[in-house]
Every structure is written in C-alpha cells, then in structure tokens.
PDB file of C-alpha atoms in Angstrom:
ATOM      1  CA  UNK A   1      17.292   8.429  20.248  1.00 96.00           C
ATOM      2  CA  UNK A   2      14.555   8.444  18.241  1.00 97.00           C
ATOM      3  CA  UNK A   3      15.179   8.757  13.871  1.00 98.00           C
ATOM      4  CA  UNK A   4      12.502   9.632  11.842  1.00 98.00           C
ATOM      5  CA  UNK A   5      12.928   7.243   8.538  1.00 98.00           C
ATOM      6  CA  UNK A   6      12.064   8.587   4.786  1.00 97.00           C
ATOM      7  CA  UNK A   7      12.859   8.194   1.268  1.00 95.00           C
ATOM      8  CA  UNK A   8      11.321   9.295  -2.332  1.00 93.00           C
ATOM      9  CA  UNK A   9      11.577   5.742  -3.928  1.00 94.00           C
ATOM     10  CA  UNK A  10       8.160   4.097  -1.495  1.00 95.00           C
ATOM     11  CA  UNK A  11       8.195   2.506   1.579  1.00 96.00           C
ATOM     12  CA  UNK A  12       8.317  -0.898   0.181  1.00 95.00           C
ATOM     13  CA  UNK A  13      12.009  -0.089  -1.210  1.00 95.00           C
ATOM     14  CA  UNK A  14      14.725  -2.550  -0.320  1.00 95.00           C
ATOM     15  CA  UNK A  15      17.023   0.390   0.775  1.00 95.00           C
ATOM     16  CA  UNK A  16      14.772   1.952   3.073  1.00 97.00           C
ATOM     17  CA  UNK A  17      13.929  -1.606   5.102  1.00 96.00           C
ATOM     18  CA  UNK A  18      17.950  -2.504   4.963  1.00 96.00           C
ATOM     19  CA  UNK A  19      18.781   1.185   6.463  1.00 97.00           C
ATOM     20  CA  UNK A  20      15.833   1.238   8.949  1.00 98.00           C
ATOM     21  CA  UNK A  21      17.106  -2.609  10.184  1.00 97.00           C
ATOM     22  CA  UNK A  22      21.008  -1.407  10.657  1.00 97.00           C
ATOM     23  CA  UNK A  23      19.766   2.319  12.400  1.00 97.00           C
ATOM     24  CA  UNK A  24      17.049   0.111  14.516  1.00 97.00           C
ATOM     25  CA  UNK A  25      20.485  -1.454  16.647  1.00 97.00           C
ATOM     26  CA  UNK A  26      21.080   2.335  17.862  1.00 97.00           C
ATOM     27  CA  UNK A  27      17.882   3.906  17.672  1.00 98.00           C
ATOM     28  CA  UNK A  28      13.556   4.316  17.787  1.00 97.00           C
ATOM     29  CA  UNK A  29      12.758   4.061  13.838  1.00 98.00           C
ATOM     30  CA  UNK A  30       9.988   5.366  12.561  1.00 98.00           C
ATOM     31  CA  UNK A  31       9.614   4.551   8.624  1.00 98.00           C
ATOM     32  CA  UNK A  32       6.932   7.492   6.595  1.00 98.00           C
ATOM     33  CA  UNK A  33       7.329   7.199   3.308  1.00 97.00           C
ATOM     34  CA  UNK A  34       5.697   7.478   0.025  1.00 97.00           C
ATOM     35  CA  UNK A  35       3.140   4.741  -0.912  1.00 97.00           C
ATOM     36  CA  UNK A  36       4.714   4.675  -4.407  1.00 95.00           C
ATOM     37  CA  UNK A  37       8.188   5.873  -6.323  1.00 93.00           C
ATOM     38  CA  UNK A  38       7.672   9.597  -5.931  1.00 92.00           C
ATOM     39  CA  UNK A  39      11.688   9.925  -7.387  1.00 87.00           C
ATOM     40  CA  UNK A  40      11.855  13.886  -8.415  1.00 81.00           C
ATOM     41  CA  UNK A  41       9.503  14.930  -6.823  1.00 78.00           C
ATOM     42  CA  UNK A  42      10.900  14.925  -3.379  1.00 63.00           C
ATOM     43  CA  UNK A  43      10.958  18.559  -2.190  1.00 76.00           C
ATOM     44  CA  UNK A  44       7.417  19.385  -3.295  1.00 90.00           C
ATOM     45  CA  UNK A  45       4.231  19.789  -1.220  1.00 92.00           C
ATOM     46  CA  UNK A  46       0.565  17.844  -2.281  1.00 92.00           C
ATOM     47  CA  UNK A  47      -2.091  20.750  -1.659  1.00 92.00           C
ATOM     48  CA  UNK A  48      -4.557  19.964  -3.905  1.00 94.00           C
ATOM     49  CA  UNK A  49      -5.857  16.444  -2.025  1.00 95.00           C
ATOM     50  CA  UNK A  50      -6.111  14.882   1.125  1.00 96.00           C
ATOM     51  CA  UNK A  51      -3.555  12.783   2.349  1.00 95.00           C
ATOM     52  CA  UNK A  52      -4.028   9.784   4.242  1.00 94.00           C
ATOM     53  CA  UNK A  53      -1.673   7.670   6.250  1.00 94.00           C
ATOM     54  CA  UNK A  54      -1.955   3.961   6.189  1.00 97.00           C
ATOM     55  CA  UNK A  55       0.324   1.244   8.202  1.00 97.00           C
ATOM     56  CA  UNK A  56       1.946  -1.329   6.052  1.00 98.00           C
ATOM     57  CA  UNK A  57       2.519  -4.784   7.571  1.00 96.00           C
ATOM     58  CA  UNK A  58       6.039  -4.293   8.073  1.00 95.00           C
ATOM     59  CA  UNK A  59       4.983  -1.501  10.906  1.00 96.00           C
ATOM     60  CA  UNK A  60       6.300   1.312   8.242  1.00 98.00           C
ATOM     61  CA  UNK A  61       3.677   4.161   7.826  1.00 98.00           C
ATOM     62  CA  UNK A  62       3.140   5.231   4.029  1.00 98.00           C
ATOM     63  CA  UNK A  63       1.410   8.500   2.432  1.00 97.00           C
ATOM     64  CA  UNK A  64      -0.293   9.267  -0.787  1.00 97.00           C
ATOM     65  CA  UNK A  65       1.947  11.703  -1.164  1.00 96.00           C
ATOM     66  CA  UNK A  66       5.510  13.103  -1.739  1.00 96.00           C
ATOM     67  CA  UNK A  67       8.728  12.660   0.900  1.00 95.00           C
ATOM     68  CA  UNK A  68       7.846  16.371   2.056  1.00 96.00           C
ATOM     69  CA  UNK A  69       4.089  15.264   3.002  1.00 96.00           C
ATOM     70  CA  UNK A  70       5.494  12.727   4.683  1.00 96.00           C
ATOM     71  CA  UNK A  71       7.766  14.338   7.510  1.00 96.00           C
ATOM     72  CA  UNK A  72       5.319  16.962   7.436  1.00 95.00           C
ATOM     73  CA  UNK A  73       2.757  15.002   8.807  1.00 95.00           C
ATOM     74  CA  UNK A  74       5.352  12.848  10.903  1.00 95.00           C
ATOM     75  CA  UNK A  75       6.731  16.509  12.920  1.00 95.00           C
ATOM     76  CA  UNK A  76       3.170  18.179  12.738  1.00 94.00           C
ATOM     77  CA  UNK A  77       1.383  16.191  15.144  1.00 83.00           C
ATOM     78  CA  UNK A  78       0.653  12.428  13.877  1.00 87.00           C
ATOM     79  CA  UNK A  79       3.168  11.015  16.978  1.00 89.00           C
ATOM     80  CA  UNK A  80       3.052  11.617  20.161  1.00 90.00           C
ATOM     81  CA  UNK A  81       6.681  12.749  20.495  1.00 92.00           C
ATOM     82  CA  UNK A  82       9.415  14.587  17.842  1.00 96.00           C
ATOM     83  CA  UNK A  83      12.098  12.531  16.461  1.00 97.00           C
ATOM     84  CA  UNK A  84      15.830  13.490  17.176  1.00 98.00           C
ATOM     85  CA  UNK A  85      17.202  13.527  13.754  1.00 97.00           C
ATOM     86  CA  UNK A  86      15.387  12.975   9.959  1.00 97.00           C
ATOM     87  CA  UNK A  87      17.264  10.664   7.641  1.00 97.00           C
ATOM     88  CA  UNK A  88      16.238   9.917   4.183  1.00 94.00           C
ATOM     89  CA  UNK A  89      17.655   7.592   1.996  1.00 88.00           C
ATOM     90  CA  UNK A  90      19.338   4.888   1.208  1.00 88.00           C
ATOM     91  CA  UNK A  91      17.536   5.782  -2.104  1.00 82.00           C
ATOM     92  CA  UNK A  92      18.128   3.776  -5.767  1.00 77.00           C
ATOM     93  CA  UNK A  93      18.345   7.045  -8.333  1.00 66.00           C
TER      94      UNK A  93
END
C-alpha cells in the first residue's frame, strides 16, 4: 500500500516524522508537505507563483506552498504511481 503523507504545520514537524515512522511498518510513505507552518491556510490553492518542490534530507519532499499545493502536485503527475490513501496530520493546532 502506498500512503501519501501531509500536514499544514511543515515538513520538519515532529508529528508528521513520528506518524510517517509508525505508518512506514505497514506501508510506502511518501511525506509532501509545506516548507513552513502554513496552519489556516490548509484548504487554499497558491495561483499567483510558481511552486517548486525540493527534497529535504530526511527523504520528505516540501513545497512553497499550502497542504492543497502539495497533494496537488503529489496526484497530478510528480510520481510515477498514485498513492492508495492521503493522510494528513498528526498536526499541533
């Protein structure tokens, strides 16, 4: 099974790396996530820049944009195959 990992607090949050550690005994994990705290801001769409995807050290993939940008661009062509299932969380607000 293959889980597409997100949240809205950044990719460097300790929730995030402690539920993509636990999920990664039963599944593929793929962490996209925010490059910063994008906290209420979550459903929204960036259309007035570029995004760009970069890889952080830990192997998660962050975006200059919000939690939406993200699985967009994770479902819309940037891997090779669809996850099974989208989680987000675990989130700190």
């Amino acid at each position: 099974m293959r889980i597409l990992l997100c949240n809205d607090d950044g990719y460097f949050a300790p929730g995030i790396e402690h539920l993509a550690r636990v999920l990664s005994d039963v599944a593929e994990i793929t962490v996209v996530a925010p490059e910063r705290d994008r906290s209420g801001a979550s459903n929204s769409l960036t259309l007035d820049r570029p995004l760009s995807l970069k890889r952080a050290a830990n192997g998660f993939y962050y975006v200059n944009g919000t939690p939406t940008d993200c699985v967009h661009l994770a479902v819309t062509g940037m891997f090779d195959e669809l996850p099974d299932m989208v989680l987000s969380g675990i989130n700190i607000g």
